[in-house]
Amino acid sequence: KKLNQQQYLTIVTVLHDVNLAARYSSRIALLSQGKIFALGTPEFVLEPTYLAEVLGVHVAVIETPVGLQICPLTSIHL
Protein backbone atom coordinates (compact mmCIF):
# COMPACT_ATOMS: atom_id res chain seq x y z
CA LYS A 1 0.00 0.00 0.00
CA LYS A 2 2.89 2.31 0.77
CA LEU A 3 4.37 2.00 -2.75
CA ASN A 4 0.93 2.55 -4.25
CA GLN A 5 0.30 5.69 -2.21
CA GLN A 6 3.76 7.25 -2.33
CA GLN A 7 4.85 6.40 -5.87
CA TYR A 8 1.45 5.96 -7.53
CA LEU A 9 2.27 2.41 -8.60
CA THR A 10 -0.34 -0.15 -9.49
CA ILE A 11 0.44 -3.43 -7.77
CA VAL A 12 -1.07 -6.71 -8.96
CA THR A 13 -0.78 -9.69 -6.63
CA VAL A 14 -2.14 -13.21 -7.04
CA LEU A 15 -3.26 -14.64 -3.70
CA HIS A 16 -5.05 -17.82 -2.75
CA ASP A 17 -5.44 -16.70 0.88
CA VAL A 18 -8.63 -14.63 1.15
CA ASN A 19 -7.53 -13.15 4.48
CA LEU A 20 -4.33 -11.75 2.97
CA ALA A 21 -6.32 -10.44 0.01
CA ALA A 22 -8.82 -8.79 2.37
CA ARG A 23 -6.10 -7.18 4.44
CA TYR A 24 -3.84 -5.83 1.71
CA SER A 25 -6.05 -5.19 -1.33
CA SER A 26 -8.13 -2.18 -2.24
CA ARG A 27 -9.74 -4.13 -5.12
CA ILE A 28 -10.17 -7.87 -5.57
CA ALA A 29 -11.07 -10.07 -8.53
CA LEU A 30 -12.66 -13.32 -7.34
CA LEU A 31 -12.16 -15.97 -10.02
CA SER A 32 -14.20 -19.08 -10.70
CA GLN A 33 -13.04 -21.56 -13.33
CA GLY A 34 -10.66 -18.97 -14.79
CA LYS A 35 -13.27 -16.23 -15.18
CA ILE A 36 -14.04 -13.17 -13.06
CA PHE A 37 -16.93 -14.01 -10.76
CA ALA A 38 -16.88 -10.75 -8.77
CA LEU A 39 -14.76 -7.60 -8.96
CA GLY A 40 -14.61 -4.71 -6.52
CA THR A 41 -13.71 -3.76 -2.98
CA PRO A 42 -13.00 -6.47 -0.40
CA GLU A 43 -16.31 -5.64 1.28
CA PHE A 44 -18.18 -6.28 -1.98
CA VAL A 45 -16.27 -9.30 -3.27
CA LEU A 46 -15.71 -11.21 -0.03
CA GLU A 47 -19.43 -11.67 0.49
CA PRO A 48 -20.40 -14.96 2.18
CA THR A 49 -22.71 -16.02 -0.66
CA TYR A 50 -20.00 -15.34 -3.29
CA LEU A 51 -17.37 -17.25 -1.31
CA ALA A 52 -19.75 -20.15 -0.73
CA GLU A 53 -20.48 -20.42 -4.43
CA VAL A 54 -16.86 -20.13 -5.59
CA LEU A 55 -15.03 -21.94 -2.77
CA GLY A 56 -17.72 -24.39 -1.69
CA VAL A 57 -17.40 -23.32 1.95
CA HIS A 58 -19.78 -21.46 4.25
CA VAL A 59 -17.90 -18.58 5.89
CA ALA A 60 -18.36 -15.86 8.46
CA VAL A 61 -16.98 -12.45 7.50
CA ILE A 62 -15.91 -10.45 10.54
CA GLU A 63 -14.83 -6.81 10.55
CA THR A 64 -11.71 -6.26 12.64
CA PRO A 65 -9.56 -3.17 13.29
CA VAL A 66 -7.18 -4.30 10.50
CA GLY A 67 -9.86 -5.23 7.97
CA LEU A 68 -12.08 -8.16 7.13
CA GLN A 69 -11.36 -11.63 8.52
CA ILE A 70 -12.81 -14.64 6.70
CA CYS A 71 -13.56 -17.62 8.95
CA PRO A 72 -14.49 -20.93 7.30
CA LEU A 73 -17.44 -22.65 8.98
CA THR A 74 -18.47 -25.76 7.04
CA SER A 75 -18.04 -27.30 3.64
CA ILE A 76 -21.09 -27.14 1.41
CA HIS A 77 -20.35 -30.67 0.20
CA LEU A 78 -20.55 -32.42 3.59
PDB file of N, CA and C in Angstrom:
ATOM      1  N   LYS A   1       0.823  -1.192   0.000  1.00  0.00           N
ATOM      2  CA  LYS A   1       0.000   0.000   0.000  1.00  0.00           C
ATOM      3  C   LYS A   1       0.866   1.254   0.000  1.00  0.00           C
ATOM      4  N   LYS A   2       2.010   1.160   0.683  1.00  0.00           N
ATOM      5  CA  LYS A   2       2.895   2.311   0.768  1.00  0.00           C
ATOM      6  C   LYS A   2       3.426   2.708  -0.615  1.00  0.00           C
ATOM      7  N   LEU A   3       3.891   1.713  -1.395  1.00  0.00           N
ATOM      8  CA  LEU A   3       4.367   2.001  -2.754  1.00  0.00           C
ATOM      9  C   LEU A   3       3.261   2.598  -3.606  1.00  0.00           C
ATOM     10  N   ASN A   4       2.066   2.054  -3.477  1.00  0.00           N
ATOM     11  CA  ASN A   4       0.926   2.547  -4.245  1.00  0.00           C
ATOM     12  C   ASN A   4       0.644   4.004  -3.912  1.00  0.00           C
ATOM     13  N   GLN A   5       0.650   4.337  -2.641  1.00  0.00           N
ATOM     14  CA  GLN A   5       0.297   5.688  -2.213  1.00  0.00           C
ATOM     15  C   GLN A   5       1.413   6.695  -2.472  1.00  0.00           C
ATOM     16  N   GLN A   6       2.659   6.305  -2.215  1.00  0.00           N
ATOM     17  CA  GLN A   6       3.763   7.252  -2.333  1.00  0.00           C
ATOM     18  C   GLN A   6       4.269   7.425  -3.764  1.00  0.00           C
ATOM     19  N   GLN A   7       4.282   6.328  -4.529  1.00  0.00           N
ATOM     20  CA  GLN A   7       4.850   6.403  -5.869  1.00  0.00           C
ATOM     21  C   GLN A   7       3.814   6.183  -6.964  1.00  0.00           C
ATOM     22  N   TYR A   8       2.560   6.104  -6.579  1.00  0.00           N
ATOM     23  CA  TYR A   8       1.449   5.958  -7.527  1.00  0.00           C
ATOM     24  C   TYR A   8       1.622   4.736  -8.437  1.00  0.00           C
ATOM     25  N   LEU A   9       2.096   3.650  -7.850  1.00  0.00           N
ATOM     26  CA  LEU A   9       2.274   2.412  -8.600  1.00  0.00           C
ATOM     27  C   LEU A   9       1.038   1.534  -8.466  1.00  0.00           C
ATOM     28  N   THR A  10       0.704   0.858  -9.548  1.00  0.00           N
ATOM     29  CA  THR A  10      -0.342  -0.152  -9.492  1.00  0.00           C
ATOM     30  C   THR A  10       0.334  -1.477  -9.194  1.00  0.00           C
ATOM     31  N   ILE A  11      -0.154  -2.170  -8.188  1.00  0.00           N
ATOM     32  CA  ILE A  11       0.443  -3.431  -7.772  1.00  0.00           C
ATOM     33  C   ILE A  11      -0.583  -4.536  -7.965  1.00  0.00           C
ATOM     34  N   VAL A  12      -0.196  -5.559  -8.728  1.00  0.00           N
ATOM     35  CA  VAL A  12      -1.070  -6.710  -8.965  1.00  0.00           C
ATOM     36  C   VAL A  12      -0.455  -7.897  -8.241  1.00  0.00           C
ATOM     37  N   THR A  13      -1.242  -8.546  -7.400  1.00  0.00           N
ATOM     38  CA  THR A  13      -0.784  -9.695  -6.630  1.00  0.00           C
ATOM     39  C   THR A  13      -1.774 -10.826  -6.801  1.00  0.00           C
ATOM     40  N   VAL A  14      -1.272 -12.033  -6.973  1.00  0.00           N
ATOM     41  CA  VAL A  14      -2.136 -13.213  -7.040  1.00  0.00           C
ATOM     42  C   VAL A  14      -2.056 -13.905  -5.687  1.00  0.00           C
ATOM     43  N   LEU A  15      -3.200 -14.013  -5.024  1.00  0.00           N
ATOM     44  CA  LEU A  15      -3.256 -14.641  -3.701  1.00  0.00           C
ATOM     45  C   LEU A  15      -4.332 -15.714  -3.676  1.00  0.00           C
ATOM     46  N   HIS A  16      -4.050 -16.778  -2.961  1.00  0.00           N
ATOM     47  CA  HIS A  16      -5.049 -17.816  -2.749  1.00  0.00           C
ATOM     48  C   HIS A  16      -5.564 -17.773  -1.314  1.00  0.00           C
ATOM     49  N   ASP A  17      -5.026 -16.870  -0.516  1.00  0.00           N
ATOM     50  CA  ASP A  17      -5.439 -16.696   0.877  1.00  0.00           C
ATOM     51  C   ASP A  17      -6.370 -15.484   0.940  1.00  0.00           C
ATOM     52  N   VAL A  18      -7.657 -15.731   1.162  1.00  0.00           N
ATOM     53  CA  VAL A  18      -8.626 -14.630   1.146  1.00  0.00           C
ATOM     54  C   VAL A  18      -8.384 -13.636   2.272  1.00  0.00           C
ATOM     55  N   ASN A  19      -7.807 -14.080   3.394  1.00  0.00           N
ATOM     56  CA  ASN A  19      -7.533 -13.149   4.483  1.00  0.00           C
ATOM     57  C   ASN A  19      -6.411 -12.180   4.123  1.00  0.00           C
ATOM     58  N   LEU A  20      -5.381 -12.664   3.444  1.00  0.00           N
ATOM     59  CA  LEU A  20      -4.331 -11.751   2.969  1.00  0.00           C
ATOM     60  C   LEU A  20      -4.885 -10.790   1.929  1.00  0.00           C
ATOM     61  N   ALA A  21      -5.706 -11.300   1.029  1.00  0.00           N
ATOM     62  CA  ALA A  21      -6.321 -10.440   0.015  1.00  0.00           C
ATOM     63  C   ALA A  21      -7.176  -9.364   0.675  1.00  0.00           C
ATOM     64  N   ALA A  22      -7.959  -9.744   1.676  1.00  0.00           N
ATOM     65  CA  ALA A  22      -8.823  -8.786   2.372  1.00  0.00           C
ATOM     66  C   ALA A  22      -8.006  -7.713   3.077  1.00  0.00           C
ATOM     67  N   ARG A  23      -6.892  -8.117   3.649  1.00  0.00           N
ATOM     68  CA  ARG A  23      -6.099  -7.182   4.442  1.00  0.00           C
ATOM     69  C   ARG A  23      -5.294  -6.197   3.593  1.00  0.00           C
ATOM     70  N   TYR A  24      -4.788  -6.650   2.455  1.00  0.00           N
ATOM     71  CA  TYR A  24      -3.840  -5.827   1.710  1.00  0.00           C
ATOM     72  C   TYR A  24      -4.347  -5.284   0.384  1.00  0.00           C
ATOM     73  N   SER A  25      -5.558  -5.603  -0.005  1.00  0.00           N
ATOM     74  CA  SER A  25      -6.048  -5.190  -1.326  1.00  0.00           C
ATOM     75  C   SER A  25      -7.117  -4.114  -1.226  1.00  0.00           C
ATOM     76  N   SER A  26      -7.058  -3.172  -2.154  1.00  0.00           N
ATOM     77  CA  SER A  26      -8.131  -2.180  -2.240  1.00  0.00           C
ATOM     78  C   SER A  26      -9.198  -2.642  -3.230  1.00  0.00           C
ATOM     79  N   ARG A  27      -8.794  -3.523  -4.167  1.00  0.00           N
ATOM     80  CA  ARG A  27      -9.736  -4.132  -5.121  1.00  0.00           C
ATOM     81  C   ARG A  27      -9.356  -5.595  -5.288  1.00  0.00           C
ATOM     82  N   ILE A  28     -10.379  -6.432  -5.443  1.00  0.00           N
ATOM     83  CA  ILE A  28     -10.173  -7.874  -5.568  1.00  0.00           C
ATOM     84  C   ILE A  28     -10.974  -8.395  -6.752  1.00  0.00           C
ATOM     85  N   ALA A  29     -10.355  -9.313  -7.493  1.00  0.00           N
ATOM     86  CA  ALA A  29     -11.072 -10.068  -8.527  1.00  0.00           C
ATOM     87  C   ALA A  29     -11.187 -11.499  -8.005  1.00  0.00           C
ATOM     88  N   LEU A  30     -12.397 -11.953  -7.775  1.00  0.00           N
ATOM     89  CA  LEU A  30     -12.656 -13.325  -7.335  1.00  0.00           C
ATOM     90  C   LEU A  30     -12.911 -14.150  -8.585  1.00  0.00           C
ATOM     91  N   LEU A  31     -12.065 -15.167  -8.803  1.00  0.00           N
ATOM     92  CA  LEU A  31     -12.157 -15.973 -10.017  1.00  0.00           C
ATOM     93  C   LEU A  31     -12.848 -17.301  -9.746  1.00  0.00           C
ATOM     94  N   SER A  32     -13.581 -17.758 -10.735  1.00  0.00           N
ATOM     95  CA  SER A  32     -14.204 -19.077 -10.701  1.00  0.00           C
ATOM     96  C   SER A  32     -14.004 -19.713 -12.066  1.00  0.00           C
ATOM     97  N   GLN A  33     -13.323 -20.834 -12.095  1.00  0.00           N
ATOM     98  CA  GLN A  33     -13.039 -21.556 -13.334  1.00  0.00           C
ATOM     99  C   GLN A  33     -12.374 -20.656 -14.374  1.00  0.00           C
ATOM    100  N   GLY A  34     -11.438 -19.818 -13.901  1.00  0.00           N
ATOM    101  CA  GLY A  34     -10.659 -18.973 -14.791  1.00  0.00           C
ATOM    102  C   GLY A  34     -11.338 -17.704 -15.263  1.00  0.00           C
ATOM    103  N   LYS A  35     -12.536 -17.436 -14.771  1.00  0.00           N
ATOM    104  CA  LYS A  35     -13.269 -16.229 -15.178  1.00  0.00           C
ATOM    105  C   LYS A  35     -13.591 -15.383 -13.949  1.00  0.00           C
ATOM    106  N   ILE A  36     -13.708 -14.072 -14.166  1.00  0.00           N
ATOM    107  CA  ILE A  36     -14.037 -13.172 -13.060  1.00  0.00           C
ATOM    108  C   ILE A  36     -15.474 -13.415 -12.621  1.00  0.00           C
ATOM    109  N   PHE A  37     -15.625 -13.780 -11.359  1.00  0.00           N
ATOM    110  CA  PHE A  37     -16.934 -14.012 -10.757  1.00  0.00           C
ATOM    111  C   PHE A  37     -17.440 -12.732 -10.099  1.00  0.00           C
ATOM    112  N   ALA A  38     -16.528 -12.013  -9.424  1.00  0.00           N
ATOM    113  CA  ALA A  38     -16.879 -10.746  -8.766  1.00  0.00           C
ATOM    114  C   ALA A  38     -15.639  -9.858  -8.766  1.00  0.00           C
ATOM    115  N   LEU A  39     -15.856  -8.557  -8.898  1.00  0.00           N
ATOM    116  CA  LEU A  39     -14.763  -7.597  -8.960  1.00  0.00           C
ATOM    117  C   LEU A  39     -15.173  -6.359  -8.186  1.00  0.00           C
ATOM    118  N   GLY A  40     -14.304  -5.917  -7.276  1.00  0.00           N
ATOM    119  CA  GLY A  40     -14.612  -4.710  -6.518  1.00  0.00           C
ATOM    120  C   GLY A  40     -13.823  -4.644  -5.226  1.00  0.00           C
ATOM    121  N   THR A  41     -14.358  -3.911  -4.275  1.00  0.00           N
ATOM    122  CA  THR A  41     -13.710  -3.758  -2.978  1.00  0.00           C
ATOM    123  C   THR A  41     -13.778  -5.073  -2.211  1.00  0.00           C
ATOM    124  N   PRO A  42     -12.913  -5.260  -1.218  1.00  0.00           N
ATOM    125  CA  PRO A  42     -13.002  -6.471  -0.404  1.00  0.00           C
ATOM    126  C   PRO A  42     -14.385  -6.649   0.231  1.00  0.00           C
ATOM    127  N   GLU A  43     -14.987  -5.563   0.661  1.00  0.00           N
ATOM    128  CA  GLU A  43     -16.315  -5.641   1.282  1.00  0.00           C
ATOM    129  C   GLU A  43     -17.365  -6.157   0.306  1.00  0.00           C
ATOM    130  N   PHE A  44     -17.238  -5.819  -0.966  1.00  0.00           N
ATOM    131  CA  PHE A  44     -18.185  -6.278  -1.976  1.00  0.00           C
ATOM    132  C   PHE A  44     -17.895  -7.718  -2.399  1.00  0.00           C
ATOM    133  N   VAL A  45     -16.634  -8.006  -2.695  1.00  0.00           N
ATOM    134  CA  VAL A  45     -16.269  -9.304  -3.270  1.00  0.00           C
ATOM    135  C   VAL A  45     -16.283 -10.430  -2.238  1.00  0.00           C
ATOM    136  N   LEU A  46     -15.818 -10.151  -1.035  1.00  0.00           N
ATOM    137  CA  LEU A  46     -15.708 -11.208  -0.031  1.00  0.00           C
ATOM    138  C   LEU A  46     -17.013 -11.360   0.739  1.00  0.00           C
ATOM    139  N   GLU A  47     -18.059 -11.499   0.006  1.00  0.00           N
ATOM    140  CA  GLU A  47     -19.425 -11.670   0.492  1.00  0.00           C
ATOM    141  C   GLU A  47     -19.644 -13.159   0.753  1.00  0.00           C
ATOM    142  N   PRO A  48     -20.233 -13.535   1.876  1.00  0.00           N
ATOM    143  CA  PRO A  48     -20.399 -14.963   2.183  1.00  0.00           C
ATOM    144  C   PRO A  48     -21.050 -15.783   1.071  1.00  0.00           C
ATOM    145  N   THR A  49     -22.053 -15.230   0.393  1.00  0.00           N
ATOM    146  CA  THR A  49     -22.706 -16.022  -0.661  1.00  0.00           C
ATOM    147  C   THR A  49     -21.777 -16.216  -1.860  1.00  0.00           C
ATOM    148  N   TYR A  50     -20.970 -15.200  -2.199  1.00  0.00           N
ATOM    149  CA  TYR A  50     -20.001 -15.340  -3.289  1.00  0.00           C
ATOM    150  C   TYR A  50     -18.952 -16.392  -2.932  1.00  0.00           C
ATOM    151  N   LEU A  51     -18.413 -16.305  -1.721  1.00  0.00           N
ATOM    152  CA  LEU A  51     -17.375 -17.245  -1.308  1.00  0.00           C
ATOM    153  C   LEU A  51     -17.914 -18.665  -1.225  1.00  0.00           C
ATOM    154  N   ALA A  52     -19.145 -18.817  -0.785  1.00  0.00           N
ATOM    155  CA  ALA A  52     -19.751 -20.154  -0.730  1.00  0.00           C
ATOM    156  C   ALA A  52     -19.875 -20.737  -2.130  1.00  0.00           C
ATOM    157  N   GLU A  53     -20.300 -19.928  -3.070  1.00  0.00           N
ATOM    158  CA  GLU A  53     -20.482 -20.423  -4.433  1.00  0.00           C
ATOM    159  C   GLU A  53     -19.155 -20.764  -5.105  1.00  0.00           C
ATOM    160  N   VAL A  54     -18.148 -19.926  -4.916  1.00  0.00           N
ATOM    161  CA  VAL A  54     -16.864 -20.132  -5.588  1.00  0.00           C
ATOM    162  C   VAL A  54     -15.991 -21.155  -4.859  1.00  0.00           C
ATOM    163  N   LEU A  55     -15.936 -21.078  -3.536  1.00  0.00           N
ATOM    164  CA  LEU A  55     -15.033 -21.937  -2.771  1.00  0.00           C
ATOM    165  C   LEU A  55     -15.696 -23.202  -2.235  1.00  0.00           C
ATOM    166  N   GLY A  56     -17.019 -23.225  -2.214  1.00  0.00           N
ATOM    167  CA  GLY A  56     -17.719 -24.388  -1.687  1.00  0.00           C
ATOM    168  C   GLY A  56     -17.661 -24.494  -0.177  1.00  0.00           C
ATOM    169  N   VAL A  57     -17.521 -23.347   0.494  1.00  0.00           N
ATOM    170  CA  VAL A  57     -17.402 -23.321   1.953  1.00  0.00           C
ATOM    171  C   VAL A  57     -18.277 -22.199   2.501  1.00  0.00           C
ATOM    172  N   HIS A  58     -19.050 -22.509   3.542  1.00  0.00           N
ATOM    173  CA  HIS A  58     -19.779 -21.458   4.252  1.00  0.00           C
ATOM    174  C   HIS A  58     -18.773 -20.715   5.123  1.00  0.00           C
ATOM    175  N   VAL A  59     -18.852 -19.390   5.122  1.00  0.00           N
ATOM    176  CA  VAL A  59     -17.904 -18.582   5.886  1.00  0.00           C
ATOM    177  C   VAL A  59     -18.639 -17.535   6.713  1.00  0.00           C
ATOM    178  N   ALA A  60     -17.937 -17.053   7.722  1.00  0.00           N
ATOM    179  CA  ALA A  60     -18.358 -15.864   8.456  1.00  0.00           C
ATOM    180  C   ALA A  60     -17.359 -14.775   8.093  1.00  0.00           C
ATOM    181  N   VAL A  61     -17.849 -13.590   7.807  1.00  0.00           N
ATOM    182  CA  VAL A  61     -16.984 -12.447   7.500  1.00  0.00           C
ATOM    183  C   VAL A  61     -17.084 -11.494   8.684  1.00  0.00           C
ATOM    184  N   ILE A  62     -15.947 -11.256   9.317  1.00  0.00           N
ATOM    185  CA  ILE A  62     -15.906 -10.455  10.537  1.00  0.00           C
ATOM    186  C   ILE A  62     -15.080  -9.203  10.274  1.00  0.00           C
ATOM    187  N   GLU A  63     -15.605  -8.046  10.656  1.00  0.00           N
ATOM    188  CA  GLU A  63     -14.834  -6.805  10.546  1.00  0.00           C
ATOM    189  C   GLU A  63     -13.954  -6.676  11.775  1.00  0.00           C
ATOM    190  N   THR A  64     -12.657  -6.440  11.548  1.00  0.00           N
ATOM    191  CA  THR A  64     -11.706  -6.259  12.638  1.00  0.00           C
ATOM    192  C   THR A  64     -11.024  -4.904  12.456  1.00  0.00           C
ATOM    193  N   PRO A  65     -10.257  -4.448  13.439  1.00  0.00           N
ATOM    194  CA  PRO A  65      -9.560  -3.170  13.290  1.00  0.00           C
ATOM    195  C   PRO A  65      -8.597  -3.125  12.100  1.00  0.00           C
ATOM    196  N   VAL A  66      -8.114  -4.284  11.636  1.00  0.00           N
ATOM    197  CA  VAL A  66      -7.176  -4.297  10.505  1.00  0.00           C
ATOM    198  C   VAL A  66      -7.835  -4.709   9.202  1.00  0.00           C
ATOM    199  N   GLY A  67      -9.143  -4.864   9.193  1.00  0.00           N
ATOM    200  CA  GLY A  67      -9.860  -5.234   7.975  1.00  0.00           C
ATOM    201  C   GLY A  67     -10.719  -6.459   8.173  1.00  0.00           C
ATOM    202  N   LEU A  68     -11.203  -6.991   7.069  1.00  0.00           N
ATOM    203  CA  LEU A  68     -12.079  -8.157   7.126  1.00  0.00           C
ATOM    204  C   LEU A  68     -11.294  -9.413   7.465  1.00  0.00           C
ATOM    205  N   GLN A  69     -11.929 -10.314   8.208  1.00  0.00           N
ATOM    206  CA  GLN A  69     -11.365 -11.626   8.515  1.00  0.00           C
ATOM    207  C   GLN A  69     -12.374 -12.662   8.051  1.00  0.00           C
ATOM    208  N   ILE A  70     -11.937 -13.601   7.226  1.00  0.00           N
ATOM    209  CA  ILE A  70     -12.807 -14.640   6.699  1.00  0.00           C
ATOM    210  C   ILE A  70     -12.579 -15.905   7.516  1.00  0.00           C
ATOM    211  N   CYS A  71     -13.647 -16.419   8.122  1.00  0.00           N
ATOM    212  CA  CYS A  71     -13.557 -17.622   8.952  1.00  0.00           C
ATOM    213  C   CYS A  71     -14.380 -18.735   8.326  1.00  0.00           C
ATOM    214  N   PRO A  72     -13.728 -19.822   7.875  1.00  0.00           N
ATOM    215  CA  PRO A  72     -14.488 -20.932   7.303  1.00  0.00           C
ATOM    216  C   PRO A  72     -15.324 -21.608   8.381  1.00  0.00           C
ATOM    217  N   LEU A  73     -16.549 -21.993   8.029  1.00  0.00           N
ATOM    218  CA  LEU A  73     -17.442 -22.650   8.980  1.00  0.00           C
ATOM    219  C   LEU A  73     -17.630 -24.117   8.618  1.00  0.00           C
ATOM    220  N   THR A  74     -18.247 -24.382   7.477  1.00  0.00           N
ATOM    221  CA  THR A  74     -18.474 -25.763   7.043  1.00  0.00           C
ATOM    222  C   THR A  74     -18.385 -25.851   5.531  1.00  0.00           C
ATOM    223  N   SER A  75     -18.050 -27.037   5.071  1.00  0.00           N
ATOM    224  CA  SER A  75     -18.040 -27.303   3.640  1.00  0.00           C
ATOM    225  C   SER A  75     -19.472 -27.464   3.158  1.00  0.00           C
ATOM    226  N   ILE A  76     -19.756 -26.982   1.989  1.00  0.00           N
ATOM    227  CA  ILE A  76     -21.086 -27.137   1.406  1.00  0.00           C
ATOM    228  C   ILE A  76     -21.320 -28.585   1.007  1.00  0.00           C
ATOM    229  N   HIS A  77     -20.248 -29.317   0.734  1.00  0.00           N
ATOM    230  CA  HIS A  77     -20.355 -30.671   0.200  1.00  0.00           C
ATOM    231  C   HIS A  77     -20.341 -31.752   1.271  1.00  0.00           C
ATOM    232  N   LEU A  78     -20.517 -31.406   2.530  1.00  0.00           N
ATOM    233  CA  LEU A  78     -20.547 -32.423   3.594  1.00  0.00           C
ATOM    234  C   LEU A  78     -21.842 -33.173   3.610  1.00  0.00           C
TER     235      LEU A  78
END
